[in-house]
Short mmCIF file of C-alpha atoms in Angstrom, two decimals:
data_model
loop_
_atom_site.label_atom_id
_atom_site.label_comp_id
_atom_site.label_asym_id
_atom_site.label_seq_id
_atom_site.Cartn_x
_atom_site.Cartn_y
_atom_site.Cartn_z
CA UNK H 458 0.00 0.00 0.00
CA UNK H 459 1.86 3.39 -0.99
CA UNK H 460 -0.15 5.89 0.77
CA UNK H 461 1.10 9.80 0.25
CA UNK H 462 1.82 11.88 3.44
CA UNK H 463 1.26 15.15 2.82
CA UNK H 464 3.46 17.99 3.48
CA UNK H 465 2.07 20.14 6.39
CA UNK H 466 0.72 23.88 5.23
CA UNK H 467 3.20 26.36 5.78
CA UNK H 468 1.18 28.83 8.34
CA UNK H 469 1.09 32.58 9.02
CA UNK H 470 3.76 34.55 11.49
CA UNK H 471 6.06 32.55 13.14
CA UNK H 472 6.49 28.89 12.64
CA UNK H 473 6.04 26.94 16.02
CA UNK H 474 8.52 26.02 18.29
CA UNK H 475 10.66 29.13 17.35
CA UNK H 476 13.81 27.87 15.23
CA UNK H 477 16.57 30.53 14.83
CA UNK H 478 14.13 31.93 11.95
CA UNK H 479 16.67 34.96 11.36
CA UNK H 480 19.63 32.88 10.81
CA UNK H 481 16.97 30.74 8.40
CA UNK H 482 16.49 33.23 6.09
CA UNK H 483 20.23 34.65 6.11
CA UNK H 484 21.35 31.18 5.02
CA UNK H 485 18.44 30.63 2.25
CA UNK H 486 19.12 34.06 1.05
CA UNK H 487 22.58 33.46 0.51
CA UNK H 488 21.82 30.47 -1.56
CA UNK H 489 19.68 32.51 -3.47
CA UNK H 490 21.80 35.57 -4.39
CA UNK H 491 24.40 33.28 -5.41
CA UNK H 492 22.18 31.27 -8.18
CA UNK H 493 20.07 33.77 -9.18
CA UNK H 494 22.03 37.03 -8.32
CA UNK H 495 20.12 40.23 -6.23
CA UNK H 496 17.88 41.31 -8.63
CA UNK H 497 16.37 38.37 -9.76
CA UNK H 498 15.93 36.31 -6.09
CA UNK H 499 12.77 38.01 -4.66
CA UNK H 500 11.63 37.95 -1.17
CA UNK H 501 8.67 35.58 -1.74
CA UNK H 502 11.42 32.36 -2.96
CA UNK H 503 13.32 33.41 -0.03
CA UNK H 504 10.46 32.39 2.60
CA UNK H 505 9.42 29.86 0.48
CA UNK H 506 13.35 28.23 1.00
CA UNK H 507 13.02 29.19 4.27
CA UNK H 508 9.70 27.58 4.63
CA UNK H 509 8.50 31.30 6.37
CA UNK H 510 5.90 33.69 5.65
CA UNK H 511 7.34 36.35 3.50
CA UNK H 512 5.97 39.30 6.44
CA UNK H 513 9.08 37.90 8.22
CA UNK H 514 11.38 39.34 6.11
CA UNK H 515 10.07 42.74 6.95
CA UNK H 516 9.89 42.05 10.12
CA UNK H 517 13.56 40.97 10.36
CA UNK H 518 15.35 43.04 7.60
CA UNK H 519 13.24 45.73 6.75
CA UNK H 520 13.97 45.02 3.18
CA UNK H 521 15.71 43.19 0.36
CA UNK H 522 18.59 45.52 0.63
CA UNK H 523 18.55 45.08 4.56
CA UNK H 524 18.80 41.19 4.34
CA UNK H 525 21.29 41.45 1.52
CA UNK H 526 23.06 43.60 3.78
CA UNK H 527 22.83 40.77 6.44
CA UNK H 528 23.86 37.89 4.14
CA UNK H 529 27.10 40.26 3.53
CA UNK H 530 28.14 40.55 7.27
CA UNK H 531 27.55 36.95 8.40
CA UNK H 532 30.00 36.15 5.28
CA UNK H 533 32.29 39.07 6.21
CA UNK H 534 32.18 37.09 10.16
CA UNK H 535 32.55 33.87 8.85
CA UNK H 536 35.76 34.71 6.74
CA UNK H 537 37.03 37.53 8.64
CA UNK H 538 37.06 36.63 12.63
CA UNK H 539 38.29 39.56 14.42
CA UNK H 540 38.95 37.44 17.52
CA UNK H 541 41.16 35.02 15.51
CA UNK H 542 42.84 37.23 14.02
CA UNK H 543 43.74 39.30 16.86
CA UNK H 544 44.48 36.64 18.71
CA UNK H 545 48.29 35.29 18.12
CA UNK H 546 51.92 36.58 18.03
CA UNK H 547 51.77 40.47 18.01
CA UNK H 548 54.40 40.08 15.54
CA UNK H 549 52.88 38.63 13.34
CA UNK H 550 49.51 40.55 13.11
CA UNK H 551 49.97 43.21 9.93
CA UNK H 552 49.94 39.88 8.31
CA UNK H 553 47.39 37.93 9.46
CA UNK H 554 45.01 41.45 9.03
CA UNK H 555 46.40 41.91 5.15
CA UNK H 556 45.35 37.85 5.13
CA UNK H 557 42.50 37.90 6.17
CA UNK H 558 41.21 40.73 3.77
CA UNK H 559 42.58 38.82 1.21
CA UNK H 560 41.34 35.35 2.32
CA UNK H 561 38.01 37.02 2.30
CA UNK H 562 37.78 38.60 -0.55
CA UNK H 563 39.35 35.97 -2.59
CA UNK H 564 36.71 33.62 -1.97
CA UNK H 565 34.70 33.38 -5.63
CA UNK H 566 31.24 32.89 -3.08
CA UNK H 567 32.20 36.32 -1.67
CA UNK H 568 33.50 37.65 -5.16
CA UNK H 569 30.28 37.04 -6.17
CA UNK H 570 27.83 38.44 -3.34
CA UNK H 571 30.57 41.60 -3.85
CA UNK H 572 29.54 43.05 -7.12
CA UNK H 573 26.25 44.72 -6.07
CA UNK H 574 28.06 47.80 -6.60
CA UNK H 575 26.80 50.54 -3.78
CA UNK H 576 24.94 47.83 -1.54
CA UNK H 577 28.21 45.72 -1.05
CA UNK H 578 30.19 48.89 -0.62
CA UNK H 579 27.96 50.28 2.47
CA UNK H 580 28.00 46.40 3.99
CA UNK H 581 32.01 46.71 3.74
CA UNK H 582 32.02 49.90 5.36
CA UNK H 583 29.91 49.63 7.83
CA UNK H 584 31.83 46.17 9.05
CA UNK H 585 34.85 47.70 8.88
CA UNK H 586 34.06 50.61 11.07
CA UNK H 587 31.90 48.69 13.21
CA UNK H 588 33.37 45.25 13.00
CA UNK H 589 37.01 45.94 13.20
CA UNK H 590 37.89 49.16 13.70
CA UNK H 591 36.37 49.44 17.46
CA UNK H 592 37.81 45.76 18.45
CA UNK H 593 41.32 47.02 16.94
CA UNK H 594 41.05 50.26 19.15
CA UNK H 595 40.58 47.96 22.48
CA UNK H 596 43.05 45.40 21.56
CA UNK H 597 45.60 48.55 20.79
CA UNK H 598 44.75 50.23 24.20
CA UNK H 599 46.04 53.59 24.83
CA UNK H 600 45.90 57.15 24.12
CA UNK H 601 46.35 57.10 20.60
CA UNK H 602 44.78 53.42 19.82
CA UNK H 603 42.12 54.92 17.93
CA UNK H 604 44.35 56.78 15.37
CA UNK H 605 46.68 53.59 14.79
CA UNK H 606 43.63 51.42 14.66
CA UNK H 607 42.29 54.01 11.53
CA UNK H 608 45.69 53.81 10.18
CA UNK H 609 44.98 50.22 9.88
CA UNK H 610 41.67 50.25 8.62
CA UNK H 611 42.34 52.65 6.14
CA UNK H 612 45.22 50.52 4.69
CA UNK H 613 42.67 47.23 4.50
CA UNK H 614 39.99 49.76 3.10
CA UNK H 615 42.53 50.86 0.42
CA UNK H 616 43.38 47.03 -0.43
CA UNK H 617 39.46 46.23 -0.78
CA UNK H 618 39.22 49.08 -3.25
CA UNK H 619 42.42 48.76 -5.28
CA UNK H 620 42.01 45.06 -5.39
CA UNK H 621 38.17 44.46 -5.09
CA UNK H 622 35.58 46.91 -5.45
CA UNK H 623 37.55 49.22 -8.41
CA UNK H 624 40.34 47.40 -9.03
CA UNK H 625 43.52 49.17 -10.58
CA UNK H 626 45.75 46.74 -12.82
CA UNK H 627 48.66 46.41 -10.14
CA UNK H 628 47.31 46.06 -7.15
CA UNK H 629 44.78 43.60 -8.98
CA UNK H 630 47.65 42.01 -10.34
CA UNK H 631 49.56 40.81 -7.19
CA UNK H 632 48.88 37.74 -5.58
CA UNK H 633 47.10 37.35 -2.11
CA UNK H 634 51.22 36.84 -0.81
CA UNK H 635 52.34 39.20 -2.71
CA UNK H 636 50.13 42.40 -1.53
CA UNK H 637 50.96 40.27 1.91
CA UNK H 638 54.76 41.43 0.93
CA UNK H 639 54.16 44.43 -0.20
CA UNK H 640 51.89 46.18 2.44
CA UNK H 641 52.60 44.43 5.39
CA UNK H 642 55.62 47.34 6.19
CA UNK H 643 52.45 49.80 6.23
CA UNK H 644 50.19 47.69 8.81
CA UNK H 645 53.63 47.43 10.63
CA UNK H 646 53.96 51.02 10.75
CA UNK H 647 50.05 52.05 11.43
CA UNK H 648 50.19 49.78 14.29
CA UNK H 649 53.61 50.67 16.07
CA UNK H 650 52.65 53.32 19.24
CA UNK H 651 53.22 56.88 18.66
CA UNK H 652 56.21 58.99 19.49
CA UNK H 653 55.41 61.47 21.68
#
């Protein structure tokens, strides 16, 4: 006997026993802008893959742009850890920052999420400043931690847009080790304490 079970009606609001519905919709709308691109994944297919009512969305994100801009920072988290990469030989850290810029923005996934021109741009700024740039200030400590950690920023800022976002043929040409090479000196120098 083959008897068909079937699949339970998706309901209104929230779905019962409250899975991490946020995190639900960041993941299927990741899926989404990579196969289909921004423009063409609408918010209705991204319930539907989340299996949520598309009010949730709204309710979450505000808007397409707003959950775009999510999908950008939990990839910007997953590739860039701030804690991981401050964590380590002080040494050693100009290059694990310039690396992990790199490391992020060579992944194709990324690459691809990237080229929604002034959307991407905003998400990149806004983790910078917000993701980086005040964890760099308390891990620096001191009077002039928040000028060293801009110095810093501003170097990884100029990589992303040299490299990335409006690439100009050298930088674009080096390798991930190479720009490693080349502007590690600079980190060096934006993080070294100030002379009073």
């Amino acid at each position: 006997m083959n008897i068909a079970v079937a699949a339970p009606a998706r309901t209104r609001g929230r779905p019962r026993g409250n899975p991490p519905i946020r995190e639900s919709l960041v993941v299927a709308a990741r899926e989404l802008f990579l196969e289909r691109g921004y423009r063409a994944t609408t918010l209705r297919a991204v319930a539907g893959a989340a299996g949520v009512d598309p009010a949730l969305i709204a309710y979450h994100f505000g808007s397409k742009k707003g959950l775009f801009a999510d999908v950008m920072q939990f990839q910007c988290a997953t590739a860039l850890s701030v804690d991981e990469v401050l964590g380590g030989d002080p040494a050693t850290l100009p290059g694990r920052l310039i690396d992990a810029v790199t490391d992020l923005w060579e992944d194709a996934d990324f690459r691809r999420l990237s080229t929604r021109g002034e959307t991407a741009a905003e998400v990149v700024r806004e983790y910078l400043e917000q993701e980086l740039l005040g964890p760099l200030v308390e891990f620096l400590g001191g009077p002039d931690a928040t000028a060293r950690a801009t110095a810093v920023v501003t170097v990884l800022g100029g990589i992303i847009y040299t490299r990335y976002l409006n690439p100009l043929p050298t930088p674009a040409a080096l390798t991930p080790a190479e720009t490693r090479a080349a502007l590690t000196p600079a980190v060096r120098a934006a993080l070294a304490p100030r002379r009073r």
